[in-house]
Coordinates of C-alpha atoms in Angstrom, one line a residue:
X1 CA 31.3 -30.2 -8.2
X2 CA 27.3 -30.6 -7.1
X3 CA 27.7 -34.1 -6.1
X4 CA 31.1 -33.1 -5.0
X5 CA 29.3 -30.4 -2.3
X6 CA 26.4 -32.0 -1.3
X7 CA 28.6 -35.1 0.0
X8 CA 31.2 -33.2 1.8
X9 CA 27.4 -31.4 3.6
X10 CA 25.7 -34.6 4.6
X11 CA 29.5 -35.8 5.5
X12 CA 28.2 -33.6 8.8
X13 CA 24.7 -32.9 8.2
X14 CA 22.0 -34.8 8.1
X15 CA 19.1 -33.0 5.8
X16 CA 16.1 -33.4 4.0
X17 CA 16.0 -33.7 0.0
X18 CA 14.1 -29.9 1.1
X19 CA 16.9 -28.4 3.3
X20 CA 19.8 -30.4 1.1
X21 CA 18.2 -29.4 -2.5
X22 CA 17.6 -25.6 -1.0
X23 CA 21.5 -25.2 -1.6
X24 CA 21.4 -25.5 -5.3
X25 CA 17.8 -23.5 -5.5
X26 CA 19.3 -21.2 -7.7
X27 CA 20.6 -24.1 -10.4
X28 CA 17.8 -25.9 -13.4
X29 CA 14.3 -25.8 -12.4
X30 CA 11.9 -27.6 -10.7
X31 CA 11.2 -27.7 -6.6
X32 CA 14.0 -28.2 -3.7
X33 CA 12.4 -32.1 -2.6
X34 CA 13.2 -32.2 -6.1
X35 CA 16.7 -30.9 -6.5
X36 CA 17.2 -32.3 -3.4
X37 CA 16.6 -36.3 -4.3
X38 CA 18.0 -35.6 -7.3
X39 CA 21.2 -34.9 -5.9
X40 CA 21.0 -37.5 -3.3
X41 CA 20.3 -40.1 -6.1
X42 CA 23.2 -38.9 -8.6
X43 CA 25.4 -39.1 -5.3
X44 CA 24.0 -42.6 -4.1
X45 CA 24.9 -43.8 -7.5
X46 CA 28.9 -42.7 -8.0
X47 CA 28.5 -43.5 -4.3
X48 CA 27.0 -47.4 -4.9
X49 CA 30.0 -47.4 -7.7
X50 CA 32.7 -47.0 -5.4
X51 CA 31.0 -49.6 -3.5
X52 CA 30.3 -47.0 -0.2
X53 CA 27.1 -47.2 1.4
X54 CA 23.8 -45.1 -0.3
X55 CA 23.5 -41.3 2.6
X56 CA 19.9 -41.6 3.1
X57 CA 17.1 -38.7 3.8
X58 CA 17.5 -39.0 7.8
X59 CA 14.3 -39.6 10.0
X60 CA 14.6 -36.1 11.2
X61 CA 16.0 -33.2 9.7
X62 CA 18.2 -31.5 11.8
X63 CA 18.4 -28.0 9.8
X64 CA 14.2 -27.6 9.9
X65 CA 13.5 -30.4 12.0
X66 CA 11.1 -31.4 9.3
X67 CA 8.6 -29.2 9.6
X68 CA 7.7 -29.6 5.5
X69 CA 6.2 -32.5 6.8
X70 CA 3.3 -30.1 8.4
X71 CA 2.5 -28.2 6.0
X72 CA -1.1 -30.9 5.6
X73 CA -1.7 -29.9 8.9
X74 CA -0.7 -26.0 8.5
X75 CA -2.8 -25.7 5.4
X76 CA -6.3 -27.3 7.8
X77 CA -5.4 -24.4 10.3
X78 CA -5.3 -21.7 7.7
X79 CA -8.9 -22.7 7.1
X80 CA -9.9 -22.8 10.0
X81 CA -8.9 -19.7 10.6
X82 CA -9.5 -17.8 7.5
X83 CA -13.4 -19.7 7.8
X84 CA -16.7 -16.8 7.9
X85 CA -13.9 -14.5 5.8
X86 CA -14.6 -13.6 2.3
X87 CA -11.5 -13.5 0.5
X88 CA -9.8 -14.3 -3.6
X89 CA -6.5 -14.2 -3.4
X90 CA -3.8 -14.5 -0.4
X91 CA 0.0 -14.5 0.8
X92 CA 2.1 -16.6 2.7
X93 CA 4.6 -15.5 4.9
X94 CA 6.1 -16.9 8.4
X95 CA 8.1 -16.3 11.0
X96 CA 11.0 -18.7 11.7
X97 CA 13.3 -18.9 15.2
X98 CA 16.4 -17.2 14.7
X99 CA 18.6 -20.1 15.4
X100 CA 16.9 -22.1 12.4
X101 CA 17.6 -19.0 10.4
X102 CA 21.0 -18.7 11.9
X103 CA 22.3 -22.2 11.7
X104 CA 21.2 -22.3 8.1
X105 CA 23.5 -19.2 7.6
X106 CA 26.4 -20.8 9.1
X107 CA 26.0 -23.9 6.9
X108 CA 26.0 -21.8 3.9
X109 CA 29.5 -20.0 5.1
X110 CA 31.3 -23.4 5.9
X111 CA 30.5 -24.6 2.4
X112 CA 31.0 -21.4 0.6
X113 CA 27.4 -21.8 -0.6
X114 CA 26.1 -18.7 -3.0
X115 CA 22.9 -20.5 -4.5
X116 CA 21.1 -21.3 -1.9
X117 CA 17.8 -20.1 -1.0
X118 CA 15.8 -19.4 2.4
X119 CA 14.3 -21.3 4.5
X120 CA 11.1 -19.7 5.0
X121 CA 11.1 -18.4 0.9
X122 CA 10.5 -21.7 0.3
X123 CA 8.2 -22.7 3.2
X124 CA 5.9 -20.1 2.1
X125 CA 5.9 -20.9 -1.5
X126 CA 5.3 -25.0 -1.0
X127 CA 2.7 -23.6 2.1
X128 CA 1.3 -21.4 -0.6
X129 CA 0.4 -23.9 -3.3
X130 CA -0.3 -26.1 -0.5
X131 CA -2.9 -24.0 1.0
X132 CA -4.0 -22.9 -3.2
X133 CA -4.6 -26.4 -4.2
X134 CA -7.1 -27.2 -1.1
X135 CA -8.4 -24.0 -1.3
X136 CA -8.9 -23.0 -5.3
X137 CA -7.6 -19.4 -4.0
X138 CA -4.9 -18.1 -6.1
X139 CA -2.2 -15.6 -4.9
X140 CA -1.3 -11.8 -6.0
X141 CA 0.6 -9.2 -4.9
X142 CA -1.8 -6.9 -3.6
X143 CA -3.8 -10.1 -1.6
X144 CA -7.2 -10.2 0.6
X145 CA -5.3 -11.5 3.0
X146 CA -2.6 -12.4 3.9
X147 CA -1.8 -15.8 6.4
X148 CA 1.3 -15.0 8.7
X149 CA 2.7 -19.0 9.8
X150 CA 4.9 -19.9 12.7
X151 CA 5.7 -23.6 11.4
X152 CA 6.4 -25.3 14.2
X153 CA 3.8 -23.9 17.3
X154 CA 1.1 -23.9 14.7
X155 CA 0.1 -20.0 15.7
X156 CA -1.2 -18.5 12.2
X157 CA -2.0 -15.1 12.6
X158 CA -4.8 -13.4 9.8
X159 CA -3.8 -10.3 8.0
X160 CA -7.3 -9.0 6.5
X161 CA -6.7 -6.0 4.0
X162 CA -9.3 -3.2 3.6
X163 CA -11.6 -2.9 0.8
X164 CA -11.3 0.8 -0.8
X165 CA -14.2 2.0 -2.7
X166 CA -14.5 5.4 -4.8
X167 CA -18.0 7.8 -4.4
X168 CA -19.4 10.8 -5.0
X169 CA -22.1 12.3 -2.2
X170 CA -24.7 14.9 -2.6
X171 CA -25.2 16.6 0.8
X172 CA -29.3 17.5 0.4
X173 CA -29.7 19.1 4.1
X174 CA -28.4 21.7 5.9
X175 CA -27.3 21.0 9.3
X176 CA -25.6 17.6 9.3
X177 CA -21.6 17.8 9.3
X178 CA -19.8 15.9 6.6
X179 CA -17.9 13.8 10.1
X180 CA -19.7 13.2 13.6
X181 CA -19.5 16.6 15.9
X182 CA -20.4 16.9 19.2
X183 CA -24.5 18.0 19.2
X184 CA -25.2 16.5 15.6
X185 CA -27.1 13.4 16.1
X186 CA -25.3 12.3 12.4
X187 CA -23.5 13.6 9.4
X188 CA -22.7 12.8 6.1
X189 CA -19.8 9.7 7.1
X190 CA -21.7 8.2 9.3
X191 CA -24.7 7.7 6.7
X192 CA -22.4 6.5 4.1
X193 CA -20.2 4.3 7.0
X194 CA -23.4 2.5 8.4
X195 CA -24.1 0.7 4.5
X196 CA -21.1 -0.2 4.0
X197 CA -20.4 -1.6 7.7
X198 CA -23.2 -3.2 7.8
X199 CA -22.3 -4.6 4.3
X200 CA -19.2 -6.1 5.0
X201 CA -18.7 -6.9 8.3
X202 CA -16.0 -4.4 8.9
X203 CA -15.4 -1.0 9.9
X204 CA -15.9 2.2 7.9
X205 CA -13.4 5.0 7.3
X206 CA -15.0 7.8 5.6
X207 CA -12.3 9.5 3.9
X208 CA -13.7 13.5 1.9
X209 CA -11.8 15.3 -0.9
X210 CA -12.4 18.5 1.3
X211 CA -15.0 19.1 3.5
X212 CA -18.5 22.3 3.3
X213 CA -19.4 23.4 6.1
X214 CA -22.3 22.8 8.7
X215 CA -25.0 24.3 6.7
X216 CA -23.4 24.1 3.6
X217 CA -25.3 21.5 1.2
X218 CA -23.2 19.5 -1.5
X219 CA -25.3 19.6 -4.8
X220 CA -24.6 19.4 -8.5
X221 CA -22.3 16.2 -8.9
X222 CA -21.3 15.9 -5.7
X223 CA -18.1 15.4 -3.6
X224 CA -15.7 12.5 -3.9
X225 CA -14.6 10.3 -1.7
X226 CA -13.4 7.3 -0.3
X227 CA -14.4 4.6 2.0
X228 CA -11.7 2.3 3.6
X229 CA -13.2 -0.6 5.2
X230 CA -10.9 -2.5 7.7
X231 CA -10.9 -6.1 8.2
X232 CA -14.1 -7.1 6.0
X233 CA -15.5 -10.1 6.4
X234 CA -17.5 -10.1 2.9
X235 CA -15.7 -8.3 0.1
X236 CA -18.1 -9.1 -3.0
X237 CA -20.4 -6.3 -1.9
X238 CA -23.5 -5.0 -4.1
X239 CA -22.9 -1.8 -4.6
X240 CA -26.2 -0.6 -6.0
X241 CA -27.6 -2.2 -2.8
X242 CA -24.9 0.1 -0.7
X243 CA -26.4 2.9 -2.8
X244 CA -29.6 2.5 -2.0
X245 CA -29.9 2.0 1.4
X246 CA -27.6 5.5 1.6
X247 CA -29.9 6.9 -0.2
X248 CA -32.7 6.0 1.2
X249 CA -32.0 8.3 3.9
X250 CA -33.1 11.6 2.4
X251 CA -30.4 13.5 3.5
X252 CA -27.5 12.1 1.0
X253 CA -27.2 11.1 -1.9
X254 CA -24.0 8.5 -3.0
X255 CA -23.3 8.8 -7.5
X256 CA -20.7 6.5 -9.1
X257 CA -19.9 3.8 -6.6
X258 CA -17.2 1.3 -6.8
X259 CA -13.9 -0.2 -6.0
X260 CA -10.6 1.3 -6.4
X261 CA -6.9 0.4 -5.4
X262 CA -5.0 1.8 -2.5
X263 CA -3.0 3.4 -5.1
X264 CA -6.1 5.0 -7.0
X265 CA -8.1 6.3 -3.3
X266 CA -4.8 7.9 -2.1
X267 CA -5.3 10.2 -6.1
X268 CA -8.7 10.9 -5.0
X269 CA -8.0 12.6 -2.1
X270 CA -4.7 14.3 -2.9
X271 CA -6.2 15.8 -6.2
X272 CA -7.1 19.6 -6.7
X273 CA -10.5 20.4 -7.2
X274 CA -11.8 23.6 -8.6
X275 CA -15.4 24.1 -7.1
X276 CA -18.7 26.2 -8.4
X277 CA -20.6 27.8 -5.8
X278 CA -23.7 29.8 -5.7
X279 CA -23.6 32.1 -2.7
X280 CA -26.7 34.3 -1.9
X281 CA -25.4 37.6 -0.6
X282 CA -27.0 40.3 1.8
X283 CA -26.1 43.6 1.9
X284 CA -28.2 45.7 5.3
X285 CA -27.1 48.7 3.0
X286 CA -29.0 48.5 0.2
X287 CA -27.2 46.9 -3.9
X288 CA -28.6 47.4 -7.4
X289 CA -27.9 45.2 -10.2
X290 CA -25.6 47.1 -11.7
X291 CA -23.2 47.2 -7.9
X292 CA -23.7 43.2 -8.1
X293 CA -22.9 42.3 -11.6
X294 CA -19.8 45.2 -11.4
X295 CA -18.5 43.3 -8.5
X296 CA -18.9 39.9 -10.3
X297 CA -16.8 41.5 -12.8
X298 CA -14.2 42.7 -10.9
X299 CA -14.1 39.2 -9.5
X300 CA -12.8 37.0 -12.8
X301 CA -9.8 36.2 -13.0
X302 CA -9.1 38.0 -9.6
X303 CA -6.0 36.3 -7.5
X304 CA -7.3 36.6 -3.5
X305 CA -5.0 36.1 -0.5
X306 CA -6.9 34.1 2.7
X307 CA -5.4 34.1 5.3
X308 CA -6.4 31.3 7.7
X309 CA -10.2 32.4 8.6
X310 CA -11.0 33.9 11.8
X311 CA -13.7 30.7 12.6
X312 CA -11.3 28.1 11.5
X313 CA -8.0 29.7 13.0
X314 CA -7.5 26.8 16.0
X315 CA -8.5 24.1 13.8
X316 CA -5.7 25.1 10.7
X317 CA -2.3 26.6 10.7
X318 CA -2.6 30.3 10.6
X319 CA -1.4 30.9 6.8
X320 CA -2.1 33.1 4.1
X321 CA -3.6 31.5 1.0
X322 CA -3.5 32.3 -2.2
X323 CA -6.6 30.8 -4.4
X324 CA -8.2 32.2 -8.2
X325 CA -11.2 32.9 -8.7
X326 CA -12.1 31.3 -12.5
X327 CA -16.1 32.5 -13.3
X328 CA -18.3 34.3 -11.3
X329 CA -21.9 35.6 -12.4
X330 CA -24.3 37.9 -10.1
X331 CA -28.3 37.4 -10.5
X332 CA -29.8 40.2 -8.4
X333 CA -33.1 39.4 -6.6
X334 CA -34.2 42.4 -4.9
X335 CA -32.6 45.3 -2.5
X336 CA -30.5 43.7 -0.2
X337 CA -29.6 40.9 -2.3
X338 CA -28.0 38.8 -4.9
X339 CA -27.3 35.6 -5.7
X340 CA -23.2 34.5 -6.6
X341 CA -22.3 32.0 -8.8
X342 CA -18.7 31.5 -8.7
X343 CA -15.8 28.8 -9.8
X344 CA -12.7 29.3 -7.7
X345 CA -9.7 27.3 -6.5
X346 CA -10.1 24.7 -4.1
X347 CA -9.0 26.0 -0.7
X348 CA -11.0 29.3 -1.0
X349 CA -13.1 30.2 2.0
X350 CA -16.4 31.4 0.0
X351 CA -18.3 33.0 3.1
X352 CA -15.1 35.1 4.0
X353 CA -14.4 35.6 0.0
X354 CA -17.5 37.8 0.4
X355 CA -17.8 39.3 4.0
X356 CA -13.7 40.3 4.3
X357 CA -13.1 38.6 7.8
X358 CA -11.8 41.5 9.0
X359 CA -9.3 41.9 6.4
X360 CA -8.2 38.4 6.6
X361 CA -9.2 37.6 2.6
X362 CA -8.0 40.5 0.5
X363 CA -9.6 42.0 -1.7
X364 CA -13.4 40.7 -0.7
X365 CA -17.0 41.5 -2.1
X366 CA -17.5 43.7 0.5
X367 CA -14.5 45.3 -0.5
X368 CA -15.5 45.7 -4.6
X369 CA -18.9 47.0 -3.8
X370 CA -17.4 49.5 -0.6
X371 CA -19.9 48.2 2.1
X372 CA -19.8 45.3 4.0
X373 CA -21.5 42.0 2.4
X374 CA -22.7 39.3 4.0
X375 CA -23.3 35.2 2.7
X376 CA -26.8 34.2 3.8
X377 CA -26.2 30.7 2.7
X378 CA -24.1 29.0 0.5
X379 CA -24.3 25.9 -2.0
X380 CA -22.0 23.4 -3.6
X381 CA -23.0 23.3 -7.3
X382 CA -20.4 21.1 -8.3
X383 CA -16.7 19.9 -8.2
X384 CA -14.7 19.7 -11.4
X385 CA -12.2 17.5 -11.6
X386 CA -10.3 20.1 -14.4

């Protein structure tokens, strides 16, 4: 049946071995070219037995125009396009003219062929095998780079996939924002990204798991962050060297740098973390050790209803968030100050938890004391993963 169908096809169409074999790609093992040669060989044996002339492969295939013969040339072009880009894994995609794809589908319909494979799928596979053999690189499901090839024009587009690096940062000084802001010379993001961009030759995008205010330090185990490096020329980064460059700033320290997948990066940024804070509370009307301790005791386990703070209303949606205080400890310092160590749900604004933000946060430390209290200084001590 295969040779009968092949004979009918070849009576009216001049096909190369690739295009002939591809009609029967769903049958047996081997490459389409091998399959096409085998089908043609058996068909010609049958024709010889009937004293009919052989059906030879044409000089030019009417379907693909001998495009598979261009593979060695295209491999060379791919190597040129990727020169200077570090990668270990790749994939090949192709853009075939619509006319070729339509002609192929018409052929399948004309001869009721249900075992065929599209030309671009075979071409991608064969070009990928040839490029891998020439360069020693491997194909992968999530590759470092993707080549998009236009087989007839020879145009090649190189897509360089980003690198993702996980880490945690400590902000050791007050007065620098997490991300660039007007009137500030640098930020946590610019200090970190400068080192990554220099090492990779790519463009660095910083994403923090939450943020702290400009005047707040981030201490302890550090805040999780992801660096996405777009269009990297180098992928094998010396993360210890990058860490050393960042930490030499004296303003920002990074810990636990490691490469992660896009999926892991997304999980880091969407995970909800509890936070541990240390706040210096100012009570202008005066505060006793007993009052400070009583306020902390009442805070423990308390559910807080917090409307978007007045100071960030232009940048955040105006809504009421419900968050919980899990731990609270007070340490009295003097007649107007005490320290408050807190462990809270992520997303609770601590400055407003203390001041009450003119009634927008209920209850607040001011409410519990029965007199105005203010956050004079704040540090994030730890970001708690569990």
